Amino acid sequence: MKRSRGSKSASGTALRSGSFTATSLLLVASAIPAIARPPLYESAGQSTQILVSYVENENADFDPPVDGETGGQRTDIKGLWDLGDPGGFALGYSHQYDSLDIDLAEDEVLSNGHHHTIAIPVHWHRRLDDGDEISLSLAPALSVSSNVLKDLDLADSDAVQLWGSALYRIGGANVDWLLGVNHDYRFGEGKVYPVVGGEWANETTIVRITYPDITANWQFSERWSLDASVSPDGNRWRVWDRDRNIDSDFEREAWRAELALIYGLPGGWSIGLTAGYSWDVSWDFEKSAQETARPDSDSQGFAGLHISWLPTTRRR
């Protein structure tokens, strides 16, 4: 198996530096996945890069007894900067902005609907002498409604999240095995869960199956590639109502499948169109009557675009 995070195959033979297959696979392996909220360990050991994405969600009805619907948009900005040689320490930035259009027939949600999650990840990655790899990541995050960002005195400890991961990659002849642990809020509430699975790659394709995520990339020409993913897509925010009188927790749980068609541009730039589907969606929020609502909602389709930059001179 060609190791997706190195410049050599498992047998130690160097990849041809000028070939399409070597160049394309290295760029794919070093890119932040296009999925909305990849697990934290995905960025460890990668090169400097930037990704900006936008998606529009279709409207979906809440299930009874809540009478209403939800829709909205999501914007993501992600960045990663090497702090020295690629593969050592790296500093990241992540800002996910969810503009939630929630329309209830006889009430309103105690939130202004503009939800932000801003994180500053720190990653450390090391390739061991035997070819195995180890990575550690930690990220403090602020997850709040926009009126808290305008008045940080409204923030409290419930507005802070802490993400973390530890991952060990065991190189194999055909499959790399991944073992580790991760903590984040992609299931709504903060949750610690195991990372167990494998990654297979050839000269144009990478497939990774690790609980709870599935990702795949197919580089089918010099410029074009496809990304596919299935992942949890929940979150928790500390929110205030529009008048900033009442604060509460706002949670969403969901699963998300996404497909992105990506075109590579000169200078390390790429653009992509993305489409997907969210299902098993559930909510937990406070209404203006200070009653807690925990409805499910219909599945939602979405579509959008993204642009990314990965300087080819810094690839690993």
Tab-separated table of C-alpha atoms in Angstrom:
chain	number	residue	atom	x	y	z
A	1	MET	CA	0.000	0.000	0.000
A	2	LYS	CA	1.246	3.518	-0.760
A	3	ARG	CA	1.250	5.415	2.478
A	4	SER	CA	-1.157	8.323	2.111
A	5	ARG	CA	0.740	10.544	4.538
A	6	GLY	CA	4.265	10.015	3.373
A	7	SER	CA	6.404	10.417	0.302
A	8	LYS	CA	7.352	6.751	0.065
A	9	SER	CA	5.541	3.513	-0.469
A	10	ALA	CA	5.417	0.823	2.185
A	11	SER	CA	8.403	-0.854	0.559
A	12	GLY	CA	10.414	2.362	0.786
A	13	THR	CA	10.470	3.148	-2.944
A	14	ALA	CA	10.244	6.889	-3.537
A	15	LEU	CA	7.250	8.143	-5.515
A	16	ARG	CA	8.087	9.724	-8.856
A	17	SER	CA	8.172	13.456	-8.098
A	18	GLY	CA	7.004	14.472	-11.563
A	19	SER	CA	4.253	11.912	-12.061
A	20	PHE	CA	0.554	12.731	-11.948
A	21	THR	CA	-0.227	9.863	-9.587
A	22	ALA	CA	2.391	10.794	-7.006
A	23	THR	CA	1.626	14.502	-7.072
A	24	SER	CA	-2.152	14.148	-7.021
A	25	LEU	CA	-2.212	11.589	-4.222
A	26	LEU	CA	0.106	13.627	-2.006
A	27	LEU	CA	-2.000	16.737	-2.476
A	28	VAL	CA	-5.198	14.837	-1.717
A	29	ALA	CA	-3.705	13.193	1.373
A	30	SER	CA	-2.521	16.545	2.729
A	31	ALA	CA	-5.792	18.427	2.290
A	32	ILE	CA	-8.404	19.229	4.922
A	33	PRO	CA	-11.455	17.097	4.052
A	34	ALA	CA	-14.375	18.984	2.561
A	35	ILE	CA	-16.774	17.506	5.118
A	36	ALA	CA	-18.353	20.036	7.451
A	37	ARG	CA	-16.721	19.049	10.728
A	38	PRO	CA	-14.010	16.427	10.279
A	39	PRO	CA	-12.603	14.808	13.422
A	40	LEU	CA	-9.777	16.761	14.994
A	41	TYR	CA	-7.081	14.213	14.182
A	42	GLU	CA	-7.644	14.714	10.433
A	43	SER	CA	-5.478	17.847	10.424
A	44	ALA	CA	-2.525	16.467	12.397
A	45	GLY	CA	0.560	16.032	10.239
A	46	GLN	CA	-0.776	18.057	7.326
A	47	SER	CA	0.740	21.030	5.518
A	48	THR	CA	-0.249	24.696	5.552
A	49	GLN	CA	-3.644	25.199	3.878
A	50	ILE	CA	-6.908	27.154	3.860
A	51	LEU	CA	-10.473	26.000	3.129
A	52	VAL	CA	-13.626	28.141	2.845
A	53	SER	CA	-17.019	26.541	2.185
A	54	TYR	CA	-20.674	27.555	2.009
A	55	VAL	CA	-23.815	25.393	1.855
A	56	GLU	CA	-27.516	26.172	1.635
A	57	ASN	CA	-29.884	23.816	3.474
A	58	GLU	CA	-33.355	23.094	2.184
A	59	ASN	CA	-36.283	23.647	4.535
A	60	ALA	CA	-37.428	20.745	6.708
A	61	ASP	CA	-40.506	20.393	8.910
A	62	PHE	CA	-40.326	19.626	12.609
A	63	ASP	CA	-42.141	16.528	13.759
A	64	PRO	CA	-45.244	16.943	15.994
A	65	PRO	CA	-45.949	18.279	18.516
A	66	VAL	CA	-43.696	21.157	17.351
A	67	ASP	CA	-45.347	23.022	14.480
A	68	GLY	CA	-42.753	24.750	12.326
A	69	GLU	CA	-39.824	24.329	9.965
A	70	THR	CA	-36.100	24.927	9.804
A	71	GLY	CA	-33.604	25.829	7.088
A	72	GLY	CA	-30.623	28.108	6.758
A	73	GLN	CA	-27.018	28.292	5.631
A	74	ARG	CA	-23.605	27.225	6.878
A	75	THR	CA	-20.224	28.866	6.276
A	76	ASP	CA	-16.929	27.234	7.254
A	77	ILE	CA	-13.458	28.753	7.382
A	78	LYS	CA	-10.570	26.437	8.225
A	79	GLY	CA	-6.842	27.096	8.224
A	80	LEU	CA	-3.684	25.253	9.195
A	81	TRP	CA	-0.173	26.629	9.578
A	82	ASP	CA	3.006	24.610	10.026
A	83	LEU	CA	5.138	25.715	12.964
A	84	GLY	CA	8.350	24.443	11.398
A	85	ASP	CA	8.775	21.388	9.222
A	86	PRO	CA	5.538	19.778	8.003
A	87	GLY	CA	4.583	16.906	10.249
A	88	GLY	CA	5.674	18.466	13.542
A	89	PHE	CA	3.651	21.107	15.366
A	90	ALA	CA	0.859	22.946	13.566
A	91	LEU	CA	-1.629	25.628	14.597
A	92	GLY	CA	-5.139	25.703	13.192
A	93	TYR	CA	-8.181	27.938	13.021
A	94	SER	CA	-11.781	26.813	12.533
A	95	HIS	CA	-14.904	28.970	12.350
A	96	GLN	CA	-18.268	27.388	11.602
A	97	TYR	CA	-21.192	29.793	11.247
A	98	ASP	CA	-24.711	28.336	11.144
A	99	SER	CA	-27.481	30.746	10.212
A	100	LEU	CA	-30.550	28.818	11.337
A	101	ASP	CA	-33.941	29.861	9.994
A	102	ILE	CA	-36.346	28.381	12.555
A	103	ASP	CA	-39.978	29.353	12.099
A	104	LEU	CA	-42.415	28.128	14.775
A	105	ALA	CA	-46.148	28.580	14.238
A	106	GLU	CA	-47.102	29.671	17.750
A	107	ASP	CA	-43.849	30.460	19.520
A	108	GLU	CA	-40.240	31.436	18.917
A	109	VAL	CA	-36.854	30.003	19.828
A	110	LEU	CA	-34.795	31.666	22.553
A	111	SER	CA	-31.931	32.371	20.172
A	112	ASN	CA	-31.183	34.910	17.470
A	113	GLY	CA	-30.456	32.002	15.096
A	114	HIS	CA	-26.867	33.007	14.304
A	115	HIS	CA	-24.622	30.344	15.818
A	116	HIS	CA	-20.811	30.373	15.760
A	117	THR	CA	-18.239	27.775	16.775
A	118	ILE	CA	-14.669	29.097	16.779
A	119	ALA	CA	-11.761	26.792	17.630
A	120	ILE	CA	-7.957	27.115	17.784
A	121	PRO	CA	-6.498	23.610	17.374
A	122	VAL	CA	-2.885	22.714	18.167
A	123	HIS	CA	-1.534	19.548	16.525
A	124	TRP	CA	1.586	17.449	17.030
A	125	HIS	CA	2.547	14.639	14.692
A	126	ARG	CA	5.531	12.297	14.581
A	127	ARG	CA	6.568	9.533	12.188
A	128	LEU	CA	8.386	6.786	14.105
A	129	ASP	CA	11.436	4.884	12.897
A	130	ASP	CA	9.360	1.813	12.030
A	131	GLY	CA	7.037	3.887	9.818
A	132	ASP	CA	4.161	4.054	12.291
A	133	GLU	CA	2.778	7.487	13.146
A	134	ILE	CA	1.437	9.134	16.281
A	135	SER	CA	-0.526	12.383	16.596
A	136	LEU	CA	-1.989	14.448	19.421
A	137	SER	CA	-4.423	17.341	19.023
A	138	LEU	CA	-6.117	19.777	21.406
A	139	ALA	CA	-8.529	22.594	20.607
A	140	PRO	CA	-10.349	25.051	22.880
A	141	ALA	CA	-13.533	26.308	21.233
A	142	LEU	CA	-16.164	28.974	21.836
A	143	SER	CA	-19.649	27.906	20.682
A	144	VAL	CA	-22.249	30.685	21.046
A	145	SER	CA	-24.890	32.818	19.386
A	146	SER	CA	-23.627	35.947	17.641
A	147	ASN	CA	-24.850	38.351	20.337
A	148	VAL	CA	-22.343	36.752	22.726
A	149	LEU	CA	-19.509	37.607	20.323
A	150	LYS	CA	-20.669	41.211	20.434
A	151	ASP	CA	-20.692	41.209	24.250
A	152	LEU	CA	-18.270	38.629	25.663
A	153	ASP	CA	-19.466	39.410	29.179
A	154	LEU	CA	-22.429	37.169	28.274
A	155	ALA	CA	-20.139	34.166	27.841
A	156	ASP	CA	-19.776	31.630	30.648
A	157	SER	CA	-18.126	28.257	31.084
A	158	ASP	CA	-20.995	26.540	29.238
A	159	ALA	CA	-19.984	28.458	26.108
A	160	VAL	CA	-16.548	26.788	26.050
A	161	GLN	CA	-15.845	23.438	24.456
A	162	LEU	CA	-12.666	21.393	24.567
A	163	TRP	CA	-11.857	19.041	21.705
A	164	GLY	CA	-9.045	16.519	21.811
A	165	SER	CA	-7.688	13.477	20.027
A	166	ALA	CA	-4.874	10.942	20.173
A	167	LEU	CA	-4.244	8.667	17.205
A	168	TYR	CA	-1.779	5.885	16.423
A	169	ARG	CA	-1.365	4.741	12.807
A	170	ILE	CA	0.086	1.281	12.148
A	171	GLY	CA	1.496	0.904	8.667
A	172	GLY	CA	0.606	-2.293	6.822
A	173	ALA	CA	1.309	-3.926	3.481
A	174	ASN	CA	-2.167	-3.173	2.126
A	175	VAL	CA	-4.021	-1.279	4.878
A	176	ASP	CA	-2.954	1.211	7.530
A	177	TRP	CA	-4.726	0.609	10.846
A	178	LEU	CA	-5.827	3.536	13.016
A	179	LEU	CA	-6.378	3.318	16.760
A	180	GLY	CA	-7.152	6.201	19.051
A	181	VAL	CA	-9.629	8.272	21.000
A	182	ASN	CA	-11.436	11.521	20.202
A	183	HIS	CA	-13.549	14.036	22.108
A	184	ASP	CA	-15.795	16.615	20.469
A	185	TYR	CA	-19.402	17.777	20.198
A	186	ARG	CA	-20.315	16.279	16.835
A	187	PHE	CA	-22.923	14.114	18.595
A	188	GLY	CA	-24.548	17.190	20.211
A	189	GLU	CA	-23.362	16.683	23.759
A	190	GLY	CA	-19.641	16.441	24.439
A	191	LYS	CA	-18.617	12.834	23.928
A	192	VAL	CA	-15.476	10.713	24.193
A	193	TYR	CA	-15.455	7.916	21.620
A	194	PRO	CA	-12.954	5.442	20.191
A	195	VAL	CA	-11.345	5.794	16.776
A	196	VAL	CA	-10.914	2.337	15.268
A	197	GLY	CA	-10.571	1.458	11.605
A	198	GLY	CA	-8.365	1.332	8.577
A	199	GLU	CA	-7.228	3.243	5.525
A	200	TRP	CA	-6.550	1.805	2.084
A	201	ALA	CA	-4.927	3.685	-0.804
A	202	ASN	CA	-3.576	3.175	-4.286
A	203	GLU	CA	-2.150	5.727	-6.715
A	204	THR	CA	-5.458	7.546	-7.279
A	205	THR	CA	-7.807	6.535	-4.459
A	206	ILE	CA	-7.938	6.793	-0.673
A	207	VAL	CA	-10.656	5.122	1.432
A	208	ARG	CA	-10.759	5.493	5.213
A	209	ILE	CA	-13.295	3.728	7.417
A	210	THR	CA	-12.912	4.637	11.077
A	211	TYR	CA	-15.787	4.866	13.552
A	212	PRO	CA	-17.737	7.105	13.299
A	213	ASP	CA	-16.493	8.535	9.973
A	214	ILE	CA	-16.177	7.243	6.432
A	215	THR	CA	-14.195	9.261	3.879
A	216	ALA	CA	-13.054	8.540	0.334
A	217	ASN	CA	-11.286	10.411	-2.449
A	218	TRP	CA	-10.909	9.446	-6.083
A	219	GLN	CA	-8.487	11.450	-8.247
A	220	PHE	CA	-9.856	10.514	-11.705
A	221	SER	CA	-7.822	12.974	-13.799
A	222	GLU	CA	-4.977	15.420	-13.408
A	223	ARG	CA	-7.358	18.204	-12.347
A	224	TRP	CA	-10.563	16.493	-11.203
A	225	SER	CA	-11.343	14.526	-8.042
A	226	LEU	CA	-14.328	13.368	-5.993
A	227	ASP	CA	-14.610	13.522	-2.187
A	228	ALA	CA	-17.271	11.497	-0.349
A	229	SER	CA	-17.967	11.316	3.371
A	230	VAL	CA	-20.398	10.178	6.049
A	231	SER	CA	-20.020	11.703	9.508
A	232	PRO	CA	-21.892	12.935	12.598
A	233	ASP	CA	-22.959	16.574	12.262
A	234	GLY	CA	-24.226	17.679	15.657
A	235	ASN	CA	-23.162	20.549	17.886
A	236	ARG	CA	-24.039	22.454	21.053
A	237	TRP	CA	-24.159	26.229	21.461
A	238	ARG	CA	-24.703	28.558	24.416
A	239	VAL	CA	-27.253	31.061	23.120
A	240	TRP	CA	-29.118	34.179	24.201
A	241	ASP	CA	-32.480	35.413	23.000
A	242	ARG	CA	-32.677	38.429	20.688
A	243	ASP	CA	-33.094	40.846	23.603
A	244	ARG	CA	-30.191	39.214	25.512
A	245	ASN	CA	-32.342	38.575	28.559
A	246	ILE	CA	-32.377	34.761	28.729
A	247	ASP	CA	-29.589	32.275	27.999
A	248	SER	CA	-29.940	28.558	27.325
A	249	ASP	CA	-28.321	25.580	25.623
A	250	PHE	CA	-29.149	24.810	22.010
A	251	GLU	CA	-28.277	21.369	20.616
A	252	ARG	CA	-28.555	19.629	17.290
A	253	GLU	CA	-27.837	15.999	16.440
A	254	ALA	CA	-27.643	14.636	12.903
A	255	TRP	CA	-25.797	12.437	10.458
A	256	ARG	CA	-24.511	13.871	7.200
A	257	ALA	CA	-23.498	12.370	3.853
A	258	GLU	CA	-21.641	14.617	1.425
A	259	LEU	CA	-20.206	14.408	-2.089
A	260	ALA	CA	-17.866	17.045	-3.524
A	261	LEU	CA	-16.617	17.455	-7.099
A	262	ILE	CA	-13.281	19.278	-7.002
A	263	TYR	CA	-11.259	20.969	-9.749
A	264	GLY	CA	-7.583	21.736	-9.186
A	265	LEU	CA	-6.280	25.149	-10.258
A	266	PRO	CA	-2.689	26.354	-10.668
A	267	GLY	CA	-0.797	27.548	-7.604
A	268	GLY	CA	-2.325	25.033	-5.201
A	269	TRP	CA	-5.870	26.434	-5.456
A	270	SER	CA	-8.945	24.274	-5.974
A	271	ILE	CA	-12.681	24.872	-6.222
A	272	GLY	CA	-15.504	22.444	-5.642
A	273	LEU	CA	-19.247	21.908	-5.744
A	274	THR	CA	-20.792	19.925	-2.918
A	275	ALA	CA	-24.167	18.303	-2.316
A	276	GLY	CA	-25.473	16.050	0.401
A	277	TYR	CA	-28.112	14.931	2.811
A	278	SER	CA	-28.646	15.171	6.580
A	279	TRP	CA	-30.804	12.604	8.366
A	280	ASP	CA	-31.700	11.393	11.855
A	281	VAL	CA	-31.930	15.072	12.825
A	282	SER	CA	-33.011	15.999	16.349
A	283	TRP	CA	-33.045	19.260	18.292
A	284	ASP	CA	-33.033	20.468	21.898
A	285	PHE	CA	-33.815	24.157	22.499
A	286	GLU	CA	-35.796	26.554	24.684
A	287	LYS	CA	-38.901	28.363	23.451
A	288	SER	CA	-40.050	31.837	24.488
A	289	ALA	CA	-42.462	30.330	27.015
A	290	GLN	CA	-39.276	28.903	28.615
A	291	GLU	CA	-40.388	25.420	27.692
A	292	THR	CA	-37.876	22.897	26.382
A	293	ALA	CA	-38.583	21.479	22.933
A	294	ARG	CA	-36.902	18.265	21.790
A	295	PRO	CA	-38.328	17.652	18.317
A	296	ASP	CA	-37.009	15.604	15.449
A	297	SER	CA	-37.153	17.074	11.968
A	298	ASP	CA	-37.322	15.784	8.428
A	299	SER	CA	-34.142	14.972	6.570
A	300	GLN	CA	-32.551	17.865	4.676
A	301	GLY	CA	-30.709	18.128	1.406
A	302	PHE	CA	-28.063	20.785	0.907
A	303	ALA	CA	-25.790	22.140	-1.813
A	304	GLY	CA	-22.883	24.534	-1.863
A	305	LEU	CA	-19.361	25.314	-2.956
A	306	HIS	CA	-15.891	25.579	-1.495
A	307	ILE	CA	-12.457	26.934	-2.350
A	308	SER	CA	-9.171	25.799	-0.880
A	309	TRP	CA	-5.460	26.572	-1.079
A	310	LEU	CA	-2.680	24.081	-0.471
A	311	PRO	CA	0.726	25.391	-1.614
A	312	THR	CA	2.394	22.667	-3.651
A	313	THR	CA	5.814	23.692	-2.399
A	314	ARG	CA	4.822	22.660	1.128
A	315	ARG	CA	3.318	19.266	0.352
A	316	ARG	CA	4.648	16.282	2.258
